Amino acid sequence: MAKFLNTSGTTFFLEELIKGTRQRLTLISPFLRINTRIRQLIEDANLTGIEVDVIYGKNELHPEEEHWLSSLENLAVYFCENLHAKCYLNESSAIVTSMNLAGQQ
């Protein structure tokens, strides 16, 4: 059943989606400036062998962000020109939203 969420609800369910991932996590967002909490969850997923795909499409990555992403063994980064979609999914759930993966606290 679809749920309509505000920003804090989307952030909460994004964290739950990442924590509930068992095999593969896909994060699609035009802009990437991943906050500390989401970074930690992605790092935890990486340590347990979960495959993570990050797809972005606007602006070049900040050097610090690019370095962090490249340090994760089970994470692949893809660039998709003109990307506007924002969706986050694992093998059992999906969030389709207007919220970028950029700086939500």
mmCIF file with all atom_site columns, C-alpha atoms in Angstrom:
data_model
loop_
_atom_site.group_PDB
_atom_site.id
_atom_site.type_symbol
_atom_site.label_atom_id
_atom_site.label_alt_id
_atom_site.label_comp_id
_atom_site.label_asym_id
_atom_site.label_entity_id
_atom_site.label_seq_id
_atom_site.pdbx_PDB_ins_code
_atom_site.Cartn_x
_atom_site.Cartn_y
_atom_site.Cartn_z
_atom_site.occupancy
_atom_site.B_iso_or_equiv
_atom_site.pdbx_formal_charge
_atom_site.auth_seq_id
_atom_site.auth_comp_id
_atom_site.auth_asym_id
_atom_site.auth_atom_id
_atom_site.pdbx_PDB_model_num
ATOM 1   C CA . MET A 1 1   ? 0.000  0.000  0.000   1.00 0.00 ? 1   MET A CA 1
ATOM 2   C CA . ALA A 1 2   ? 1.344  3.453  -0.902  1.00 0.00 ? 2   ALA A CA 1
ATOM 3   C CA . LYS A 1 3   ? 2.095  5.934  1.861   1.00 0.00 ? 3   LYS A CA 1
ATOM 4   C CA . PHE A 1 4   ? 2.429  9.681  1.411   1.00 0.00 ? 4   PHE A CA 1
ATOM 5   C CA . LEU A 1 5   ? 5.332  10.993 3.471   1.00 0.00 ? 5   LEU A CA 1
ATOM 6   C CA . ASN A 1 6   ? 6.727  14.347 4.484   1.00 0.00 ? 6   ASN A CA 1
ATOM 7   C CA . THR A 1 7   ? 10.491 14.958 4.562   1.00 0.00 ? 7   THR A CA 1
ATOM 8   C CA . SER A 1 8   ? 11.037 13.494 8.027   1.00 0.00 ? 8   SER A CA 1
ATOM 9   C CA . GLY A 1 9   ? 8.907  10.459 7.143   1.00 0.00 ? 9   GLY A CA 1
ATOM 10  C CA . THR A 1 10  ? 10.881 9.905  3.960   1.00 0.00 ? 10  THR A CA 1
ATOM 11  C CA . THR A 1 11  ? 14.159 10.142 5.862   1.00 0.00 ? 11  THR A CA 1
ATOM 12  C CA . PHE A 1 12  ? 12.894 7.668  8.480   1.00 0.00 ? 12  PHE A CA 1
ATOM 13  C CA . PHE A 1 13  ? 11.738 5.141  5.877   1.00 0.00 ? 13  PHE A CA 1
ATOM 14  C CA . LEU A 1 14  ? 14.957 5.563  3.877   1.00 0.00 ? 14  LEU A CA 1
ATOM 15  C CA . GLU A 1 15  ? 16.950 4.621  6.970   1.00 0.00 ? 15  GLU A CA 1
ATOM 16  C CA . GLU A 1 16  ? 14.650 1.641  7.571   1.00 0.00 ? 16  GLU A CA 1
ATOM 17  C CA . LEU A 1 17  ? 14.935 0.579  3.924   1.00 0.00 ? 17  LEU A CA 1
ATOM 18  C CA . ILE A 1 18  ? 18.741 0.622  4.116   1.00 0.00 ? 18  ILE A CA 1
ATOM 19  C CA . LYS A 1 19  ? 18.772 -1.254 7.440   1.00 0.00 ? 19  LYS A CA 1
ATOM 20  C CA . GLY A 1 20  ? 16.342 -3.847 6.033   1.00 0.00 ? 20  GLY A CA 1
ATOM 21  C CA . THR A 1 21  ? 18.363 -4.597 2.909   1.00 0.00 ? 21  THR A CA 1
ATOM 22  C CA . ARG A 1 22  ? 19.593 -8.170 2.671   1.00 0.00 ? 22  ARG A CA 1
ATOM 23  C CA . GLN A 1 23  ? 21.152 -8.405 -0.815  1.00 0.00 ? 23  GLN A CA 1
ATOM 24  C CA . ARG A 1 24  ? 21.051 -5.286 -2.989  1.00 0.00 ? 24  ARG A CA 1
ATOM 25  C CA . LEU A 1 25  ? 20.428 -1.598 -2.371  1.00 0.00 ? 25  LEU A CA 1
ATOM 26  C CA . THR A 1 26  ? 19.894 0.931  -5.155  1.00 0.00 ? 26  THR A CA 1
ATOM 27  C CA . LEU A 1 27  ? 19.983 4.664  -4.470  1.00 0.00 ? 27  LEU A CA 1
ATOM 28  C CA . ILE A 1 28  ? 18.962 6.948  -7.347  1.00 0.00 ? 28  ILE A CA 1
ATOM 29  C CA . SER A 1 29  ? 19.235 10.695 -6.825  1.00 0.00 ? 29  SER A CA 1
ATOM 30  C CA . PRO A 1 30  ? 20.365 13.509 -9.119  1.00 0.00 ? 30  PRO A CA 1
ATOM 31  C CA . PHE A 1 31  ? 22.330 15.187 -6.320  1.00 0.00 ? 31  PHE A CA 1
ATOM 32  C CA . LEU A 1 32  ? 24.639 13.474 -3.830  1.00 0.00 ? 32  LEU A CA 1
ATOM 33  C CA . ARG A 1 33  ? 25.727 15.013 -0.549  1.00 0.00 ? 33  ARG A CA 1
ATOM 34  C CA . ILE A 1 34  ? 25.029 12.095 1.735   1.00 0.00 ? 34  ILE A CA 1
ATOM 35  C CA . ASN A 1 35  ? 24.589 12.962 5.405   1.00 0.00 ? 35  ASN A CA 1
ATOM 36  C CA . THR A 1 36  ? 26.468 11.274 8.243   1.00 0.00 ? 36  THR A CA 1
ATOM 37  C CA . ARG A 1 37  ? 23.645 8.942  9.336   1.00 0.00 ? 37  ARG A CA 1
ATOM 38  C CA . ILE A 1 38  ? 22.946 7.623  5.813   1.00 0.00 ? 38  ILE A CA 1
ATOM 39  C CA . ARG A 1 39  ? 26.700 7.245  5.233   1.00 0.00 ? 39  ARG A CA 1
ATOM 40  C CA . GLN A 1 40  ? 27.004 5.080  8.334   1.00 0.00 ? 40  GLN A CA 1
ATOM 41  C CA . LEU A 1 41  ? 24.119 2.874  7.224   1.00 0.00 ? 41  LEU A CA 1
ATOM 42  C CA . ILE A 1 42  ? 25.659 2.467  3.760   1.00 0.00 ? 42  ILE A CA 1
ATOM 43  C CA . GLU A 1 43  ? 29.016 1.595  5.354   1.00 0.00 ? 43  GLU A CA 1
ATOM 44  C CA . ASP A 1 44  ? 27.303 -0.987 7.576   1.00 0.00 ? 44  ASP A CA 1
ATOM 45  C CA . ALA A 1 45  ? 25.607 -2.515 4.521   1.00 0.00 ? 45  ALA A CA 1
ATOM 46  C CA . ASN A 1 46  ? 28.946 -2.591 2.709   1.00 0.00 ? 46  ASN A CA 1
ATOM 47  C CA . LEU A 1 47  ? 30.595 -4.434 5.611   1.00 0.00 ? 47  LEU A CA 1
ATOM 48  C CA . THR A 1 48  ? 27.950 -7.163 5.488   1.00 0.00 ? 48  THR A CA 1
ATOM 49  C CA . GLY A 1 49  ? 28.490 -7.737 1.750   1.00 0.00 ? 49  GLY A CA 1
ATOM 50  C CA . ILE A 1 50  ? 25.352 -6.008 0.486   1.00 0.00 ? 50  ILE A CA 1
ATOM 51  C CA . GLU A 1 51  ? 25.768 -4.768 -3.078  1.00 0.00 ? 51  GLU A CA 1
ATOM 52  C CA . VAL A 1 52  ? 25.034 -1.041 -3.311  1.00 0.00 ? 52  VAL A CA 1
ATOM 53  C CA . ASP A 1 53  ? 24.418 0.862  -6.545  1.00 0.00 ? 53  ASP A CA 1
ATOM 54  C CA . VAL A 1 54  ? 24.430 4.659  -6.412  1.00 0.00 ? 54  VAL A CA 1
ATOM 55  C CA . ILE A 1 55  ? 23.153 6.477  -9.492  1.00 0.00 ? 55  ILE A CA 1
ATOM 56  C CA . TYR A 1 56  ? 23.418 10.255 -9.764  1.00 0.00 ? 56  TYR A CA 1
ATOM 57  C CA . GLY A 1 57  ? 23.068 12.743 -12.584 1.00 0.00 ? 57  GLY A CA 1
ATOM 58  C CA . LYS A 1 58  ? 23.711 16.361 -11.694 1.00 0.00 ? 58  LYS A CA 1
ATOM 59  C CA . ASN A 1 59  ? 27.007 18.065 -10.988 1.00 0.00 ? 59  ASN A CA 1
ATOM 60  C CA . GLU A 1 60  ? 30.323 16.401 -10.499 1.00 0.00 ? 60  GLU A CA 1
ATOM 61  C CA . LEU A 1 61  ? 30.861 14.679 -7.195  1.00 0.00 ? 61  LEU A CA 1
ATOM 62  C CA . HIS A 1 62  ? 32.675 16.643 -4.530  1.00 0.00 ? 62  HIS A CA 1
ATOM 63  C CA . PRO A 1 63  ? 36.194 15.162 -4.138  1.00 0.00 ? 63  PRO A CA 1
ATOM 64  C CA . GLU A 1 64  ? 35.525 14.118 -0.532  1.00 0.00 ? 64  GLU A CA 1
ATOM 65  C CA . GLU A 1 65  ? 32.272 12.385 -1.555  1.00 0.00 ? 65  GLU A CA 1
ATOM 66  C CA . GLU A 1 66  ? 33.977 10.670 -4.483  1.00 0.00 ? 66  GLU A CA 1
ATOM 67  C CA . HIS A 1 67  ? 36.811 9.440  -2.230  1.00 0.00 ? 67  HIS A CA 1
ATOM 68  C CA . TRP A 1 68  ? 34.351 8.058  0.344   1.00 0.00 ? 68  TRP A CA 1
ATOM 69  C CA . LEU A 1 69  ? 32.261 6.277  -2.305  1.00 0.00 ? 69  LEU A CA 1
ATOM 70  C CA . SER A 1 70  ? 35.327 4.740  -3.961  1.00 0.00 ? 70  SER A CA 1
ATOM 71  C CA . SER A 1 71  ? 36.514 3.395  -0.600  1.00 0.00 ? 71  SER A CA 1
ATOM 72  C CA . LEU A 1 72  ? 33.513 1.063  -0.287  1.00 0.00 ? 72  LEU A CA 1
ATOM 73  C CA . GLU A 1 73  ? 34.231 -2.386 -1.678  1.00 0.00 ? 73  GLU A CA 1
ATOM 74  C CA . ASN A 1 74  ? 30.675 -3.458 -2.553  1.00 0.00 ? 74  ASN A CA 1
ATOM 75  C CA . LEU A 1 75  ? 29.502 -0.122 -3.952  1.00 0.00 ? 75  LEU A CA 1
ATOM 76  C CA . ALA A 1 76  ? 29.247 0.910  -7.598  1.00 0.00 ? 76  ALA A CA 1
ATOM 77  C CA . VAL A 1 77  ? 28.654 4.501  -8.721  1.00 0.00 ? 77  VAL A CA 1
ATOM 78  C CA . TYR A 1 78  ? 26.970 5.362  -12.020 1.00 0.00 ? 78  TYR A CA 1
ATOM 79  C CA . PHE A 1 79  ? 26.358 8.689  -13.713 1.00 0.00 ? 79  PHE A CA 1
ATOM 80  C CA . CYS A 1 80  ? 23.144 9.162  -15.699 1.00 0.00 ? 80  CYS A CA 1
ATOM 81  C CA . GLU A 1 81  ? 22.975 12.449 -17.579 1.00 0.00 ? 81  GLU A CA 1
ATOM 82  C CA . ASN A 1 82  ? 19.739 14.431 -17.159 1.00 0.00 ? 82  ASN A CA 1
ATOM 83  C CA . LEU A 1 83  ? 18.614 12.246 -14.266 1.00 0.00 ? 83  LEU A CA 1
ATOM 84  C CA . HIS A 1 84  ? 15.663 13.647 -12.385 1.00 0.00 ? 84  HIS A CA 1
ATOM 85  C CA . ALA A 1 85  ? 14.326 10.532 -10.629 1.00 0.00 ? 85  ALA A CA 1
ATOM 86  C CA . LYS A 1 86  ? 14.681 10.061 -6.896  1.00 0.00 ? 86  LYS A CA 1
ATOM 87  C CA . CYS A 1 87  ? 14.032 6.528  -5.749  1.00 0.00 ? 87  CYS A CA 1
ATOM 88  C CA . TYR A 1 88  ? 15.589 4.237  -3.222  1.00 0.00 ? 88  TYR A CA 1
ATOM 89  C CA . LEU A 1 89  ? 14.994 0.488  -3.274  1.00 0.00 ? 89  LEU A CA 1
ATOM 90  C CA . ASN A 1 90  ? 16.040 -2.888 -2.023  1.00 0.00 ? 90  ASN A CA 1
ATOM 91  C CA . GLU A 1 91  ? 14.803 -6.381 -2.797  1.00 0.00 ? 91  GLU A CA 1
ATOM 92  C CA . SER A 1 92  ? 11.496 -5.880 -0.954  1.00 0.00 ? 92  SER A CA 1
ATOM 93  C CA . SER A 1 93  ? 10.700 -2.152 -0.700  1.00 0.00 ? 93  SER A CA 1
ATOM 94  C CA . ALA A 1 94  ? 10.906 1.073  -2.679  1.00 0.00 ? 94  ALA A CA 1
ATOM 95  C CA . ILE A 1 95  ? 10.592 4.768  -1.978  1.00 0.00 ? 95  ILE A CA 1
ATOM 96  C CA . VAL A 1 96  ? 9.684  7.062  -4.857  1.00 0.00 ? 96  VAL A CA 1
ATOM 97  C CA . THR A 1 97  ? 10.070 10.645 -3.726  1.00 0.00 ? 97  THR A CA 1
ATOM 98  C CA . SER A 1 98  ? 10.943 14.205 -4.604  1.00 0.00 ? 98  SER A CA 1
ATOM 99  C CA . MET A 1 99  ? 13.655 14.246 -1.914  1.00 0.00 ? 99  MET A CA 1
ATOM 100 C CA . ASN A 1 100 ? 17.253 14.207 -3.190  1.00 0.00 ? 100 ASN A CA 1
ATOM 101 C CA . LEU A 1 101 ? 19.890 12.207 -1.400  1.00 0.00 ? 101 LEU A CA 1
ATOM 102 C CA . ALA A 1 102 ? 21.470 15.527 -0.513  1.00 0.00 ? 102 ALA A CA 1
ATOM 103 C CA . GLY A 1 103 ? 21.816 16.872 2.962   1.00 0.00 ? 103 GLY A CA 1
ATOM 104 C CA . GLN A 1 104 ? 18.613 15.706 4.661   1.00 0.00 ? 104 GLN A CA 1
ATOM 105 C CA . GLN A 1 105 ? 19.235 15.686 8.382   1.00 0.00 ? 105 GLN A CA 1
#
